[in-house]
Amino acid sequence: MQLDSRQLRHLAAIGQHGTFVAAAKALGLTQPALSLSIQRLEDILKVTLVERGRNGATLTEPGRMLAIRSQEIDETIATALHDIELASQGIKGKLRIGGTPLATGNIIPATISEILEQTAEVEFEIVEATDETLIDYLDRGLLDIIVCAAGQISKTGVHSFTPLFEARTVLAMRPSNPLAKHSSLSLDLLEEEVWALPPSGGTFRKQIDALYVTNGWAFPKRVIETSSIATLLKIVRMTDAVSLLSEQLILDEIRLGFLKCIEIDHPLAPRVFGILARKDRTPSTLASLFNQTATRLAAALN
């Protein structure tokens, strides 16, 4: 039994568009030609693939199964063509990437992992630091690109910014914390709690400070400051300290039951993260590949 991959695409198009007329138009065929293609496919398989009715055409269960396989074939071909393109371009070299803890904790490793599956002749250097430090390194030519918050876009117009995902801020604590029984909390009621926060001066800390100032709240009296996100997370996991963190940053800790996140009654505006680069520098092929891959993977974080 031999099946023509074109016939499978024809079947998938009917499932997608719902009528022979619309499917034929999308495929660049006449309706009779499309009908004949499906009839031949049904004759080969000796099974009904399409139910035809007044309201259009729907795929039967065997038809849906074949349509799914058609999509898988198209994806396999697209992947193979992409691999060939990479090989022909000879993607190789080193990419120096800067990122804040949120970026280095998820999107950067995920992007690098996928790139390494496509080509092994590449190197990566990852620098984790504050937004301000990373931008300084980028401007001095010590980094090729950085993944940071949109607020860091230069007003001088020397940088380009490719949005990736939004980071929602939540109140984080260990599940045994007495506050964990609440579904939401107002920050002005937590003045007496122990807090674990990034040090003053950083972009995220400035946003937190501004929230307190804008609402006229008294800032927490007991604050543990650390620039290390790993240390901050351990403090929250091992004590009853609370912290404001991006939900994406602690997804693994939440899934494993190490941390719990609580909604904030007066939430901070979501921060948009993306790839920052210099406009006056032509990106390498590897940098362009990183940009494309990160943009696609980031869709799952939004």
PDB file of C-alpha atoms in Angstrom:
ATOM      1  CA  MET A   1       0.000   0.000   0.000  1.00  0.00           C
ATOM      2  CA  GLN A   2       1.569   3.272  -1.117  1.00  0.00           C
ATOM      3  CA  LEU A   3       0.253   6.642   0.008  1.00  0.00           C
ATOM      4  CA  ASP A   4       1.041   9.956  -1.642  1.00  0.00           C
ATOM      5  CA  SER A   5       2.122  12.559   0.905  1.00  0.00           C
ATOM      6  CA  ARG A   6       0.264  15.168  -1.148  1.00  0.00           C
ATOM      7  CA  GLN A   7      -2.986  13.332  -0.531  1.00  0.00           C
ATOM      8  CA  LEU A   8      -2.309  13.444   3.216  1.00  0.00           C
ATOM      9  CA  ARG A   9      -1.793  17.198   3.003  1.00  0.00           C
ATOM     10  CA  HIS A  10      -5.059  17.492   1.094  1.00  0.00           C
ATOM     11  CA  LEU A  11      -6.818  15.608   3.876  1.00  0.00           C
ATOM     12  CA  ALA A  12      -5.244  17.783   6.569  1.00  0.00           C
ATOM     13  CA  ALA A  13      -6.352  20.912   4.711  1.00  0.00           C
ATOM     14  CA  ILE A  14      -9.962  19.749   4.724  1.00  0.00           C
ATOM     15  CA  GLY A  15      -9.754  19.152   8.460  1.00  0.00           C
ATOM     16  CA  GLN A  16      -8.272  22.597   8.967  1.00  0.00           C
ATOM     17  CA  HIS A  17     -10.651  24.585   6.739  1.00  0.00           C
ATOM     18  CA  GLY A  18     -13.859  22.600   7.169  1.00  0.00           C
ATOM     19  CA  THR A  19     -14.996  22.614   3.550  1.00  0.00           C
ATOM     20  CA  PHE A  20     -13.714  21.284   0.234  1.00  0.00           C
ATOM     21  CA  VAL A  21     -14.059  24.743  -1.303  1.00  0.00           C
ATOM     22  CA  ALA A  22     -11.926  26.498   1.322  1.00  0.00           C
ATOM     23  CA  ALA A  23      -9.370  23.679   1.422  1.00  0.00           C
ATOM     24  CA  ALA A  24      -9.036  23.635  -2.363  1.00  0.00           C
ATOM     25  CA  LYS A  25      -8.495  27.396  -2.421  1.00  0.00           C
ATOM     26  CA  ALA A  26      -5.799  27.172   0.258  1.00  0.00           C
ATOM     27  CA  LEU A  27      -4.056  24.372  -1.638  1.00  0.00           C
ATOM     28  CA  GLY A  28      -4.315  26.077  -5.025  1.00  0.00           C
ATOM     29  CA  LEU A  29      -6.448  23.279  -6.440  1.00  0.00           C
ATOM     30  CA  THR A  30      -9.888  23.047  -7.989  1.00  0.00           C
ATOM     31  CA  GLN A  31     -12.602  21.496  -5.863  1.00  0.00           C
ATOM     32  CA  PRO A  32     -13.083  18.528  -8.260  1.00  0.00           C
ATOM     33  CA  ALA A  33      -9.334  17.822  -8.147  1.00  0.00           C
ATOM     34  CA  LEU A  34      -9.354  17.835  -4.359  1.00  0.00           C
ATOM     35  CA  SER A  35     -12.431  15.597  -4.216  1.00  0.00           C
ATOM     36  CA  LEU A  36     -10.784  13.138  -6.605  1.00  0.00           C
ATOM     37  CA  SER A  37      -7.612  13.085  -4.492  1.00  0.00           C
ATOM     38  CA  ILE A  38      -9.562  12.217  -1.341  1.00  0.00           C
ATOM     39  CA  GLN A  39     -11.677   9.631  -3.179  1.00  0.00           C
ATOM     40  CA  ARG A  40      -8.528   7.858  -4.402  1.00  0.00           C
ATOM     41  CA  LEU A  41      -7.103   7.898  -0.893  1.00  0.00           C
ATOM     42  CA  GLU A  42     -10.309   6.404   0.514  1.00  0.00           C
ATOM     43  CA  ASP A  43     -10.278   3.750  -2.234  1.00  0.00           C
ATOM     44  CA  ILE A  44      -6.706   2.768  -1.351  1.00  0.00           C
ATOM     45  CA  LEU A  45      -7.444   2.519   2.380  1.00  0.00           C
ATOM     46  CA  LYS A  46     -10.992   1.197   1.941  1.00  0.00           C
ATOM     47  CA  VAL A  47     -12.249   3.479   4.701  1.00  0.00           C
ATOM     48  CA  THR A  48     -14.228   6.715   4.860  1.00  0.00           C
ATOM     49  CA  LEU A  49     -11.946   9.624   5.738  1.00  0.00           C
ATOM     50  CA  VAL A  50     -14.290  12.594   5.280  1.00  0.00           C
ATOM     51  CA  GLU A  51     -17.927  13.016   6.263  1.00  0.00           C
ATOM     52  CA  ARG A  52     -19.606  15.346   3.770  1.00  0.00           C
ATOM     53  CA  GLY A  53     -22.660  17.322   4.830  1.00  0.00           C
ATOM     54  CA  ARG A  54     -24.620  20.514   4.293  1.00  0.00           C
ATOM     55  CA  ASN A  55     -22.515  22.411   6.814  1.00  0.00           C
ATOM     56  CA  GLY A  56     -19.196  21.365   5.338  1.00  0.00           C
ATOM     57  CA  ALA A  57     -16.813  18.460   5.689  1.00  0.00           C
ATOM     58  CA  THR A  58     -15.433  16.844   8.836  1.00  0.00           C
ATOM     59  CA  LEU A  59     -12.789  14.183   9.208  1.00  0.00           C
ATOM     60  CA  THR A  60     -13.682  10.780  10.556  1.00  0.00           C
ATOM     61  CA  GLU A  61     -11.479   9.221  13.237  1.00  0.00           C
ATOM     62  CA  PRO A  62      -9.262   7.498  10.615  1.00  0.00           C
ATOM     63  CA  GLY A  63      -9.160  10.801   8.747  1.00  0.00           C
ATOM     64  CA  ARG A  64      -7.983  12.683  11.837  1.00  0.00           C
ATOM     65  CA  MET A  65      -5.302  10.064  12.469  1.00  0.00           C
ATOM     66  CA  LEU A  66      -3.938  10.490   8.956  1.00  0.00           C
ATOM     67  CA  ALA A  67      -4.129  14.290   9.153  1.00  0.00           C
ATOM     68  CA  ILE A  68      -2.004  14.246  12.309  1.00  0.00           C
ATOM     69  CA  ARG A  69       0.572  12.079  10.560  1.00  0.00           C
ATOM     70  CA  SER A  70       0.586  14.552   7.680  1.00  0.00           C
ATOM     71  CA  GLN A  71       1.454  17.368  10.066  1.00  0.00           C
ATOM     72  CA  GLU A  72       4.231  15.251  11.588  1.00  0.00           C
ATOM     73  CA  ILE A  73       5.668  14.623   8.125  1.00  0.00           C
ATOM     74  CA  ASP A  74       5.651  18.345   7.353  1.00  0.00           C
ATOM     75  CA  GLU A  75       7.369  19.107  10.661  1.00  0.00           C
ATOM     76  CA  THR A  76      10.012  16.433  10.013  1.00  0.00           C
ATOM     77  CA  ILE A  77      10.712  17.850   6.558  1.00  0.00           C
ATOM     78  CA  ALA A  78      10.908  21.399   7.945  1.00  0.00           C
ATOM     79  CA  THR A  79      13.349  20.253  10.645  1.00  0.00           C
ATOM     80  CA  ALA A  80      15.510  18.454   8.083  1.00  0.00           C
ATOM     81  CA  LEU A  81      15.607  21.524   5.843  1.00  0.00           C
ATOM     82  CA  HIS A  82      16.546  23.671   8.831  1.00  0.00           C
ATOM     83  CA  ASP A  83      19.370  21.286   9.730  1.00  0.00           C
ATOM     84  CA  ILE A  84      20.631  21.385   6.150  1.00  0.00           C
ATOM     85  CA  GLU A  85      20.524  25.176   6.208  1.00  0.00           C
ATOM     86  CA  LEU A  86      22.539  25.252   9.432  1.00  0.00           C
ATOM     87  CA  ALA A  87      25.117  22.902   7.977  1.00  0.00           C
ATOM     88  CA  SER A  88      25.400  24.958   4.795  1.00  0.00           C
ATOM     89  CA  GLN A  89      25.811  28.141   6.809  1.00  0.00           C
ATOM     90  CA  GLY A  90      28.518  26.515   8.885  1.00  0.00           C
ATOM     91  CA  ILE A  91      27.198  27.919  12.152  1.00  0.00           C
ATOM     92  CA  LYS A  92      30.065  27.895  14.569  1.00  0.00           C
ATOM     93  CA  GLY A  93      31.936  30.178  16.906  1.00  0.00           C
ATOM     94  CA  LYS A  94      31.258  31.633  20.351  1.00  0.00           C
ATOM     95  CA  LEU A  95      28.328  33.659  21.656  1.00  0.00           C
ATOM     96  CA  ARG A  96      28.728  35.750  24.805  1.00  0.00           C
ATOM     97  CA  ILE A  97      25.370  36.093  26.547  1.00  0.00           C
ATOM     98  CA  GLY A  98      24.461  38.166  29.578  1.00  0.00           C
ATOM     99  CA  GLY A  99      21.380  37.582  31.669  1.00  0.00           C
ATOM    100  CA  THR A 100      19.695  38.341  34.967  1.00  0.00           C
ATOM    101  CA  PRO A 101      18.784  35.386  37.260  1.00  0.00           C
ATOM    102  CA  LEU A 102      15.368  34.946  35.632  1.00  0.00           C
ATOM    103  CA  ALA A 103      16.913  34.708  32.169  1.00  0.00           C
ATOM    104  CA  THR A 104      19.774  32.407  33.177  1.00  0.00           C
ATOM    105  CA  GLY A 105      17.348  30.192  35.085  1.00  0.00           C
ATOM    106  CA  ASN A 106      15.132  29.237  32.151  1.00  0.00           C
ATOM    107  CA  ILE A 107      15.114  30.818  28.699  1.00  0.00           C
ATOM    108  CA  ILE A 108      18.901  30.958  28.141  1.00  0.00           C
ATOM    109  CA  PRO A 109      19.588  27.285  29.100  1.00  0.00           C
ATOM    110  CA  ALA A 110      16.545  26.104  27.117  1.00  0.00           C
ATOM    111  CA  THR A 111      17.671  28.009  24.020  1.00  0.00           C
ATOM    112  CA  ILE A 112      21.259  26.780  24.246  1.00  0.00           C
ATOM    113  CA  SER A 113      20.051  23.196  24.705  1.00  0.00           C
ATOM    114  CA  GLU A 114      18.040  23.318  21.493  1.00  0.00           C
ATOM    115  CA  ILE A 115      20.869  24.933  19.527  1.00  0.00           C
ATOM    116  CA  LEU A 116      23.314  22.239  20.672  1.00  0.00           C
ATOM    117  CA  GLU A 117      20.943  19.591  19.320  1.00  0.00           C
ATOM    118  CA  GLN A 118      21.295  21.203  15.888  1.00  0.00           C
ATOM    119  CA  THR A 119      24.988  22.023  15.818  1.00  0.00           C
ATOM    120  CA  ALA A 120      27.820  21.151  18.181  1.00  0.00           C
ATOM    121  CA  GLU A 121      30.465  23.444  16.713  1.00  0.00           C
ATOM    122  CA  VAL A 122      29.547  26.360  18.969  1.00  0.00           C
ATOM    123  CA  GLU A 123      30.619  27.775  22.313  1.00  0.00           C
ATOM    124  CA  PHE A 124      28.713  29.870  24.823  1.00  0.00           C
ATOM    125  CA  GLU A 125      29.828  32.164  27.612  1.00  0.00           C
ATOM    126  CA  ILE A 126      27.104  33.149  30.072  1.00  0.00           C
ATOM    127  CA  VAL A 127      27.468  36.069  32.471  1.00  0.00           C
ATOM    128  CA  GLU A 128      24.891  36.613  35.222  1.00  0.00           C
ATOM    129  CA  ALA A 129      24.743  40.096  36.725  1.00  0.00           C
ATOM    130  CA  THR A 130      22.470  43.082  37.306  1.00  0.00           C
ATOM    131  CA  ASP A 131      20.837  44.797  34.331  1.00  0.00           C
ATOM    132  CA  GLU A 132      23.065  47.847  34.714  1.00  0.00           C
ATOM    133  CA  THR A 133      26.276  45.803  34.745  1.00  0.00           C
ATOM    134  CA  LEU A 134      25.191  43.711  31.781  1.00  0.00           C
ATOM    135  CA  ILE A 135      24.407  46.769  29.662  1.00  0.00           C
ATOM    136  CA  ASP A 136      27.801  48.219  30.509  1.00  0.00           C
ATOM    137  CA  TYR A 137      29.433  44.967  29.348  1.00  0.00           C
ATOM    138  CA  LEU A 138      27.323  45.004  26.158  1.00  0.00           C
ATOM    139  CA  ASP A 139      28.270  48.588  25.331  1.00  0.00           C
ATOM    140  CA  ARG A 140      31.952  47.847  25.961  1.00  0.00           C
ATOM    141  CA  GLY A 141      31.875  44.872  23.603  1.00  0.00           C
ATOM    142  CA  LEU A 142      32.338  42.267  26.352  1.00  0.00           C
ATOM    143  CA  LEU A 143      28.963  40.674  25.559  1.00  0.00           C
ATOM    144  CA  ASP A 144      27.217  40.025  22.242  1.00  0.00           C
ATOM    145  CA  ILE A 145      23.646  40.075  23.541  1.00  0.00           C
ATOM    146  CA  ILE A 146      21.861  40.233  26.890  1.00  0.00           C
ATOM    147  CA  VAL A 147      18.460  39.047  28.088  1.00  0.00           C
ATOM    148  CA  CYS A 148      16.973  41.671  30.380  1.00  0.00           C
ATOM    149  CA  ALA A 149      13.876  43.690  31.254  1.00  0.00           C
ATOM    150  CA  ALA A 150      12.468  46.150  28.731  1.00  0.00           C
ATOM    151  CA  GLY A 151      13.072  49.013  31.150  1.00  0.00           C
ATOM    152  CA  GLN A 152      16.740  48.818  30.287  1.00  0.00           C
ATOM    153  CA  ILE A 153      16.269  49.934  26.682  1.00  0.00           C
ATOM    154  CA  SER A 154      18.546  52.895  26.077  1.00  0.00           C
ATOM    155  CA  LYS A 155      16.889  56.210  25.316  1.00  0.00           C
ATOM    156  CA  THR A 156      19.810  57.042  23.035  1.00  0.00           C
ATOM    157  CA  GLY A 157      18.525  54.538  20.472  1.00  0.00           C
ATOM    158  CA  VAL A 158      21.756  52.550  20.274  1.00  0.00           C
ATOM    159  CA  HIS A 159      20.071  49.281  21.327  1.00  0.00           C
ATOM    160  CA  SER A 160      17.563  46.969  19.656  1.00  0.00           C
ATOM    161  CA  PHE A 161      15.108  44.993  21.789  1.00  0.00           C
ATOM    162  CA  THR A 162      13.329  41.753  20.858  1.00  0.00           C
ATOM    163  CA  PRO A 163      10.501  40.974  23.337  1.00  0.00           C
ATOM    164  CA  LEU A 164      10.378  37.412  24.661  1.00  0.00           C
ATOM    165  CA  PHE A 165       8.036  37.006  27.638  1.00  0.00           C
ATOM    166  CA  GLU A 166       6.323  38.768  30.549  1.00  0.00           C
ATOM    167  CA  ALA A 167       7.396  38.052  34.131  1.00  0.00           C
ATOM    168  CA  ARG A 168       4.646  38.216  36.743  1.00  0.00           C
ATOM    169  CA  THR A 169       5.679  39.109  40.301  1.00  0.00           C
ATOM    170  CA  VAL A 170       4.304  37.047  43.195  1.00  0.00           C
ATOM    171  CA  LEU A 171       4.870  36.800  46.945  1.00  0.00           C
ATOM    172  CA  ALA A 172       6.991  33.694  47.585  1.00  0.00           C
ATOM    173  CA  MET A 173       7.354  31.718  50.824  1.00  0.00           C
ATOM    174  CA  ARG A 174       7.799  28.167  52.041  1.00  0.00           C
ATOM    175  CA  PRO A 175       4.589  26.118  52.356  1.00  0.00           C
ATOM    176  CA  SER A 176       4.931  25.879  56.159  1.00  0.00           C
ATOM    177  CA  ASN A 177       4.946  29.673  56.525  1.00  0.00           C
ATOM    178  CA  PRO A 178       1.794  30.712  58.464  1.00  0.00           C
ATOM    179  CA  LEU A 179       1.048  33.221  55.685  1.00  0.00           C
ATOM    180  CA  ALA A 180       0.835  30.432  53.105  1.00  0.00           C
ATOM    181  CA  LYS A 181      -2.805  29.748  54.027  1.00  0.00           C
ATOM    182  CA  HIS A 182      -3.844  33.002  52.308  1.00  0.00           C
ATOM    183  CA  SER A 183      -4.779  33.167  48.644  1.00  0.00           C
ATOM    184  CA  SER A 184      -3.690  36.819  48.411  1.00  0.00           C
ATOM    185  CA  LEU A 185      -2.041  39.393  50.645  1.00  0.00           C
ATOM    186  CA  SER A 186      -1.481  43.132  50.729  1.00  0.00           C
ATOM    187  CA  LEU A 187       2.137  44.188  51.129  1.00  0.00           C
ATOM    188  CA  ASP A 188       1.289  46.947  53.608  1.00  0.00           C
ATOM    189  CA  LEU A 189       0.276  44.254  56.118  1.00  0.00           C
ATOM    190  CA  LEU A 190       3.684  42.581  56.009  1.00  0.00           C
ATOM    191  CA  GLU A 191       5.792  45.299  57.562  1.00  0.00           C
ATOM    192  CA  GLU A 192       6.749  43.094  60.521  1.00  0.00           C
ATOM    193  CA  GLU A 193       7.686  40.058  58.434  1.00  0.00           C
ATOM    194  CA  VAL A 194      11.245  39.078  57.593  1.00  0.00           C
ATOM    195  CA  TRP A 195      11.962  39.804  53.943  1.00  0.00           C
ATOM    196  CA  ALA A 196      14.604  38.452  51.561  1.00  0.00           C
ATOM    197  CA  LEU A 197      15.201  40.918  48.740  1.00  0.00           C
ATOM    198  CA  PRO A 198      17.784  41.885  46.132  1.00  0.00           C
ATOM    199  CA  PRO A 199      20.033  44.769  47.216  1.00  0.00           C
ATOM    200  CA  SER A 200      19.075  48.405  46.778  1.00  0.00           C
ATOM    201  CA  GLY A 201      19.954  50.005  43.455  1.00  0.00           C
ATOM    202  CA  GLY A 202      18.976  47.157  41.165  1.00  0.00           C
ATOM    203  CA  THR A 203      16.162  47.540  38.635  1.00  0.00           C
ATOM    204  CA  PHE A 204      13.762  45.101  40.301  1.00  0.00           C
ATOM    205  CA  ARG A 205      14.454  46.478  43.780  1.00  0.00           C
ATOM    206  CA  LYS A 206      13.766  49.999  42.504  1.00  0.00           C
ATOM    207  CA  GLN A 207      10.395  48.793  41.248  1.00  0.00           C
ATOM    208  CA  ILE A 208       9.612  47.314  44.666  1.00  0.00           C
ATOM    209  CA  ASP A 209      10.717  50.475  46.485  1.00  0.00           C
ATOM    210  CA  ALA A 210       8.605  52.608  44.149  1.00  0.00           C
ATOM    211  CA  LEU A 211       5.518  50.510  44.916  1.00  0.00           C
ATOM    212  CA  TYR A 212       5.892  51.238  48.637  1.00  0.00           C
ATOM    213  CA  VAL A 213       6.562  54.932  48.105  1.00  0.00           C
ATOM    214  CA  THR A 214       3.639  55.369  45.689  1.00  0.00           C
ATOM    215  CA  ASN A 215       1.175  53.768  48.120  1.00  0.00           C
ATOM    216  CA  GLY A 216       2.618  55.463  51.214  1.00  0.00           C
ATOM    217  CA  TRP A 217       3.414  52.166  52.919  1.00  0.00           C
ATOM    218  CA  ALA A 218       6.088  51.685  55.565  1.00  0.00           C
ATOM    219  CA  PHE A 219       8.945  49.589  54.169  1.00  0.00           C
ATOM    220  CA  PRO A 220       9.604  46.251  55.945  1.00  0.00           C
ATOM    221  CA  LYS A 221      11.770  46.667  59.051  1.00  0.00           C
ATOM    222  CA  ARG A 222      13.698  43.393  58.756  1.00  0.00           C
ATOM    223  CA  VAL A 223      15.249  42.802  55.345  1.00  0.00           C
ATOM    224  CA  ILE A 224      17.890  40.264  54.342  1.00  0.00           C
ATOM    225  CA  GLU A 225      19.596  41.538  51.197  1.00  0.00           C
ATOM    226  CA  THR A 226      21.547  39.376  48.801  1.00  0.00           C
ATOM    227  CA  SER A 227      22.560  39.716  45.154  1.00  0.00           C
ATOM    228  CA  SER A 228      22.649  35.906  44.822  1.00  0.00           C
ATOM    229  CA  ILE A 229      19.322  34.486  43.689  1.00  0.00           C
ATOM    230  CA  ALA A 230      20.412  31.008  44.825  1.00  0.00           C
ATOM    231  CA  THR A 231      21.071  32.315  48.349  1.00  0.00           C
ATOM    232  CA  LEU A 232      17.797  34.242  48.376  1.00  0.00           C
ATOM    233  CA  LEU A 233      15.811  31.150  47.405  1.00  0.00           C
ATOM    234  CA  LYS A 234      17.507  29.050  50.088  1.00  0.00           C
ATOM    235  CA  ILE A 235      16.686  31.648  52.734  1.00  0.00           C
ATOM    236  CA  VAL A 236      13.022  31.614  51.750  1.00  0.00           C
ATOM    237  CA  ARG A 237      12.974  27.799  51.671  1.00  0.00           C
ATOM    238  CA  MET A 238      14.675  27.411  55.065  1.00  0.00           C
ATOM    239  CA  THR A 239      13.035  30.250  57.036  1.00  0.00           C
ATOM    240  CA  ASP A 240       9.732  32.096  57.279  1.00  0.00           C
ATOM    241  CA  ALA A 241      11.152  34.978  55.274  1.00  0.00           C
ATOM    242  CA  VAL A 242       9.055  36.132  52.319  1.00  0.00           C
ATOM    243  CA  SER A 243      10.170  37.593  49.031  1.00  0.00           C
ATOM    244  CA  LEU A 244       8.843  39.154  45.839  1.00  0.00           C
ATOM    245  CA  LEU A 245       9.955  37.052  42.882  1.00  0.00           C
ATOM    246  CA  SER A 246       9.057  36.428  39.266  1.00  0.00           C
ATOM    247  CA  GLU A 247       6.749  33.426  39.106  1.00  0.00           C
ATOM    248  CA  GLN A 248       8.666  31.931  36.167  1.00  0.00           C
ATOM    249  CA  LEU A 249      11.852  31.925  38.246  1.00  0.00           C
ATOM    250  CA  ILE A 250      10.401  29.625  40.915  1.00  0.00           C
ATOM    251  CA  LEU A 251       8.231  27.316  38.792  1.00  0.00           C
ATOM    252  CA  ASP A 252      10.415  24.286  39.572  1.00  0.00           C
ATOM    253  CA  GLU A 253      10.390  25.031  43.327  1.00  0.00           C
ATOM    254  CA  ILE A 254       6.595  25.382  43.216  1.00  0.00           C
ATOM    255  CA  ARG A 255       6.143  22.092  41.317  1.00  0.00           C
ATOM    256  CA  LEU A 256       8.395  20.282  43.792  1.00  0.00           C
ATOM    257  CA  GLY A 257       6.539  21.752  46.762  1.00  0.00           C
ATOM    258  CA  PHE A 258       9.516  23.721  48.103  1.00  0.00           C
ATOM    259  CA  LEU A 259       7.861  27.124  47.668  1.00  0.00           C
ATOM    260  CA  LYS A 260       4.388  28.550  47.432  1.00  0.00           C
ATOM    261  CA  CYS A 261       3.388  31.722  45.624  1.00  0.00           C
ATOM    262  CA  ILE A 262       0.666  34.090  46.855  1.00  0.00           C
ATOM    263  CA  GLU A 263      -1.071  36.738  44.777  1.00  0.00           C
ATOM    264  CA  ILE A 264      -0.374  40.384  45.661  1.00  0.00           C
ATOM    265  CA  ASP A 265      -3.384  42.650  46.203  1.00  0.00           C
ATOM    266  CA  HIS A 266      -1.493  45.577  44.659  1.00  0.00           C
ATOM    267  CA  PRO A 267       0.599  43.783  42.035  1.00  0.00           C
ATOM    268  CA  LEU A 268       3.632  45.172  40.299  1.00  0.00           C
ATOM    269  CA  ALA A 269       3.243  45.661  36.571  1.00  0.00           C
ATOM    270  CA  PRO A 270       4.534  42.609  34.668  1.00  0.00           C
ATOM    271  CA  ARG A 271       8.086  43.053  33.418  1.00  0.00           C
ATOM    272  CA  VAL A 272       8.727  42.358  29.746  1.00  0.00           C
ATOM    273  CA  PHE A 273      11.967  40.473  29.140  1.00  0.00           C
ATOM    274  CA  GLY A 274      13.723  40.311  25.822  1.00  0.00           C
ATOM    275  CA  ILE A 275      17.012  40.264  23.948  1.00  0.00           C
ATOM    276  CA  LEU A 276      19.003  43.491  23.935  1.00  0.00           C
ATOM    277  CA  ALA A 277      21.737  44.060  21.350  1.00  0.00           C
ATOM    278  CA  ARG A 278      23.680  46.938  19.832  1.00  0.00           C
ATOM    279  CA  LYS A 279      22.244  48.326  16.603  1.00  0.00           C
ATOM    280  CA  ASP A 280      25.692  49.273  15.361  1.00  0.00           C
ATOM    281  CA  ARG A 281      26.929  45.670  15.356  1.00  0.00           C
ATOM    282  CA  THR A 282      25.959  43.096  12.763  1.00  0.00           C
ATOM    283  CA  PRO A 283      24.773  39.976  14.620  1.00  0.00           C
ATOM    284  CA  SER A 284      26.575  36.731  13.887  1.00  0.00           C
ATOM    285  CA  THR A 285      24.674  33.819  12.400  1.00  0.00           C
ATOM    286  CA  LEU A 286      24.826  32.161  15.823  1.00  0.00           C
ATOM    287  CA  ALA A 287      23.371  35.258  17.489  1.00  0.00           C
ATOM    288  CA  SER A 288      20.536  35.318  14.946  1.00  0.00           C
ATOM    289  CA  LEU A 289      19.848  31.640  15.591  1.00  0.00           C
ATOM    290  CA  PHE A 290      19.762  32.279  19.348  1.00  0.00           C
ATOM    291  CA  ASN A 291      17.301  35.121  18.805  1.00  0.00           C
ATOM    292  CA  GLN A 292      14.981  33.019  16.631  1.00  0.00           C
ATOM    293  CA  THR A 293      15.101  30.001  18.942  1.00  0.00           C
ATOM    294  CA  ALA A 294      14.551  32.016  22.131  1.00  0.00           C
ATOM    295  CA  THR A 295      11.610  33.860  20.581  1.00  0.00           C
ATOM    296  CA  ARG A 296       9.909  30.591  19.698  1.00  0.00           C
ATOM    297  CA  LEU A 297      10.573  28.939  23.068  1.00  0.00           C
ATOM    298  CA  ALA A 298       9.487  32.018  24.996  1.00  0.00           C
ATOM    299  CA  ALA A 299       5.960  31.679  23.610  1.00  0.00           C
ATOM    300  CA  ALA A 300       5.421  28.923  26.205  1.00  0.00           C
ATOM    301  CA  LEU A 301       6.215  31.350  29.038  1.00  0.00           C
ATOM    302  CA  ASN A 302       3.569  33.907  28.072  1.00  0.00           C
TER     303      ASN A 302
END
